[in-house]
mmCIF file of C-alpha atoms in Angstrom:
data_model
loop_
_atom_site.group_PDB
_atom_site.id
_atom_site.type_symbol
_atom_site.label_atom_id
_atom_site.label_comp_id
_atom_site.label_asym_id
_atom_site.label_seq_id
_atom_site.Cartn_x
_atom_site.Cartn_y
_atom_site.Cartn_z
ATOM 1 C CA MET K 1 79.063 -9.334 10.198
ATOM 2 C CA GLN K 2 77.963 -12.763 11.770
ATOM 3 C CA ARG K 3 75.961 -15.091 9.714
ATOM 4 C CA LEU K 4 72.326 -15.617 10.829
ATOM 5 C CA ASN K 5 69.914 -18.176 9.826
ATOM 6 C CA TRP K 6 65.954 -18.519 10.092
ATOM 7 C CA LEU K 7 64.217 -20.452 12.788
ATOM 8 C CA PRO K 8 62.064 -22.775 10.642
ATOM 9 C CA GLU K 9 58.724 -21.577 12.504
ATOM 10 C CA ALA K 10 59.612 -17.999 12.125
ATOM 11 C CA LEU K 11 60.461 -18.241 8.346
ATOM 12 C CA THR K 12 57.178 -20.188 7.546
ATOM 13 C CA ARG K 13 55.199 -17.672 9.477
ATOM 14 C CA SER K 14 56.946 -14.687 7.778
ATOM 15 C CA VAL K 15 56.350 -16.211 4.291
ATOM 16 C CA GLN K 16 52.743 -16.796 5.166
ATOM 17 C CA GLY K 17 52.382 -13.274 6.683
ATOM 18 C CA ILE K 18 53.872 -11.860 3.413
ATOM 19 C CA ILE K 19 51.884 -13.714 1.021
ATOM 20 C CA ILE K 20 48.470 -13.863 2.532
ATOM 21 C CA GLY K 21 48.694 -10.688 4.615
ATOM 22 C CA VAL K 22 50.109 -8.344 1.803
ATOM 23 C CA LEU K 23 50.332 -10.012 -1.605
ATOM 24 C CA ARG K 24 46.858 -11.586 -1.898
ATOM 25 C CA THR K 25 45.266 -8.983 -0.162
ATOM 26 C CA LEU K 26 46.616 -6.351 -2.210
ATOM 27 C CA ARG K 27 46.240 -8.659 -5.205
ATOM 28 C CA LEU K 28 49.968 -8.414 -6.248
ATOM 29 C CA ASN K 29 52.170 -10.707 -8.118
ATOM 30 C CA PRO K 30 55.564 -8.984 -7.446
ATOM 31 C CA VAL K 31 58.984 -9.077 -8.781
ATOM 32 C CA ILE K 32 61.214 -10.028 -5.741
ATOM 33 C CA ARG K 33 64.372 -8.413 -4.920
ATOM 34 C CA TYR K 34 66.661 -8.924 -2.013
ATOM 35 C CA ARG K 35 69.886 -7.466 -0.501
ATOM 36 C CA ALA K 36 72.560 -9.874 -2.238
ATOM 37 C CA GLY K 37 74.854 -10.166 0.793
ATOM 38 C CA SER K 38 72.152 -11.252 3.222
ATOM 39 C CA SER K 39 71.618 -15.015 3.325
ATOM 40 C CA VAL K 40 68.561 -14.258 5.751
ATOM 41 C CA ALA K 41 67.161 -11.831 3.016
ATOM 42 C CA GLN K 42 68.069 -14.386 0.173
ATOM 43 C CA ASN K 43 66.339 -17.348 2.088
ATOM 44 C CA LEU K 44 63.054 -15.306 2.710
ATOM 45 C CA ALA K 45 62.873 -14.262 -0.972
ATOM 46 C CA LYS K 46 63.740 -17.738 -2.034
ATOM 47 C CA GLN K 47 60.783 -19.163 0.101
ATOM 48 C CA ILE K 48 58.261 -16.450 -1.107
ATOM 49 C CA PHE K 49 59.038 -17.193 -4.756
ATOM 50 C CA GLU K 50 58.593 -20.812 -4.356
ATOM 51 C CA GLN K 51 55.193 -20.437 -2.531
ATOM 52 C CA ILE K 52 54.141 -18.207 -5.412
ATOM 53 C CA THR K 53 55.211 -20.371 -8.014
ATOM 54 C CA LYS K 54 53.615 -23.522 -6.212
ATOM 55 C CA ASP K 55 50.192 -21.533 -5.846
ATOM 56 C CA SER K 56 50.434 -19.807 -9.366
ATOM 57 C CA THR K 57 46.960 -19.937 -9.680
ATOM 58 C CA LEU K 58 46.152 -17.655 -6.837
ATOM 59 C CA PHE K 59 48.352 -15.150 -8.257
ATOM 60 C CA GLU K 60 46.756 -14.764 -11.734
ATOM 61 C CA PHE K 61 45.716 -11.200 -11.420
ATOM 62 C CA ARG K 62 44.811 -8.582 -14.049
ATOM 63 C CA GLN K 63 47.880 -7.172 -15.499
ATOM 64 C CA GLN K 64 48.799 -3.310 -15.422
ATOM 65 C CA GLU K 65 46.727 -1.597 -18.226
ATOM 66 C CA ASN K 66 49.103 1.211 -18.979
ATOM 67 C CA GLY K 67 52.258 -0.833 -19.343
ATOM 68 C CA ALA K 68 53.497 0.184 -15.819
ATOM 69 C CA ALA K 69 56.264 -1.994 -14.107
ATOM 70 C CA PRO K 70 55.254 -4.865 -11.984
ATOM 71 C CA PRO K 71 54.975 -4.363 -8.488
ATOM 72 C CA LEU K 72 58.442 -4.734 -6.450
ATOM 73 C CA LEU K 73 58.817 -6.775 -3.374
ATOM 74 C CA LEU K 74 62.004 -5.427 -1.864
ATOM 75 C CA ILE K 75 63.418 -7.654 1.043
ATOM 76 C CA VAL K 76 66.348 -5.902 2.964
ATOM 77 C CA ASP K 77 68.186 -6.897 5.854
ATOM 78 C CA ARG K 78 67.404 -4.935 9.035
ATOM 79 C CA ARG K 79 70.961 -4.942 10.170
ATOM 80 C CA ASP K 80 72.015 -2.909 7.385
ATOM 81 C CA ASP K 81 69.679 -0.109 8.145
ATOM 82 C CA PRO K 82 71.460 3.026 9.518
ATOM 83 C CA VAL K 83 68.593 4.226 11.510
ATOM 84 C CA THR K 84 67.842 1.013 13.572
ATOM 85 C CA THR K 85 71.713 0.126 13.928
ATOM 86 C CA THR K 86 71.835 2.275 17.004
ATOM 87 C CA LEU K 87 68.918 0.724 18.449
ATOM 88 C CA LEU K 88 70.432 -2.862 17.940
ATOM 89 C CA HIS K 89 73.812 -2.026 19.268
ATOM 90 C CA LYS K 90 74.936 -0.546 22.578
ATOM 91 C CA TRP K 91 76.402 2.905 21.729
ATOM 92 C CA THR K 92 78.206 4.143 24.787
ATOM 93 C CA TYR K 93 81.556 5.666 24.442
ATOM 94 C CA GLN K 94 83.126 2.343 25.622
ATOM 95 C CA ALA K 95 81.422 0.490 23.045
ATOM 96 C CA MET K 96 82.407 2.932 20.335
ATOM 97 C CA VAL K 97 85.902 2.646 21.466
ATOM 98 C CA HIS K 98 85.856 -0.976 21.461
ATOM 99 C CA GLU K 99 84.288 -1.063 18.030
ATOM 100 C CA LEU K 100 86.803 1.300 16.416
ATOM 101 C CA LEU K 101 89.782 0.559 18.337
ATOM 102 C CA THR K 102 89.243 -2.929 20.156
ATOM 103 C CA ILE K 103 89.701 -3.091 23.961
ATOM 104 C CA ARG K 104 91.339 -6.340 25.091
ATOM 105 C CA ASN K 105 91.432 -7.294 28.831
ATOM 106 C CA ASN K 106 90.375 -3.554 29.622
ATOM 107 C CA ARG K 107 93.429 -2.236 27.784
ATOM 108 C CA LEU K 108 93.417 -0.152 24.786
ATOM 109 C CA ASP K 109 96.674 -0.492 22.854
ATOM 110 C CA LEU K 110 97.582 2.709 21.035
ATOM 111 C CA SER K 111 101.449 1.941 20.428
ATOM 112 C CA ASN K 112 100.892 1.792 16.665
ATOM 113 C CA VAL K 113 99.713 5.231 16.434
ATOM 114 C CA GLN K 114 102.349 7.948 15.285
ATOM 115 C CA GLY K 115 103.156 10.735 17.592
ATOM 116 C CA ILE K 116 101.408 9.682 20.664
ATOM 117 C CA PRO K 117 102.961 10.398 23.935
ATOM 118 C CA ASN K 118 104.512 7.632 25.674
ATOM 119 C CA ASP K 119 102.189 7.890 28.429
ATOM 120 C CA PHE K 120 99.147 7.093 26.285
ATOM 121 C CA LYS K 121 100.614 4.136 24.345
ATOM 122 C CA GLU K 122 98.428 1.832 26.581
ATOM 123 C CA LEU K 123 95.345 2.985 28.278
ATOM 124 C CA VAL K 124 93.808 0.964 31.111
ATOM 125 C CA GLU K 125 90.128 1.070 31.607
ATOM 126 C CA PRO K 126 89.174 1.701 35.198
ATOM 127 C CA LEU K 127 87.267 -1.070 36.910
ATOM 128 C CA LYS K 128 83.630 -0.343 37.699
ATOM 129 C CA ALA K 129 82.556 -0.642 41.259
#
């Protein structure tokens, strides 16, 4: 998976939107969790936590009366979502073959597959007109 980083203005706007638009409006001081393998989610969580800590007086809300767990802010990476994966990637037969078997120079090398006939050891993709 390629490593992505935030554009500074997008990160700032996302932090402001989550803090002002969600947390302060709903009067929540959440526990923040994020996907461990995602540097994008980690960076967003870190910025939100720092902002909440810096403005801690704005997040002094009444505690849960019945001993319920504090609210949870879960930050996930959209690239891990199986529903949106098909929207983010081109899913044609050619794209799936390339993803699974790797097409190089319009050629698919199947020589390492056992029991395959000699005619199918290397397949050449037809050129598009």
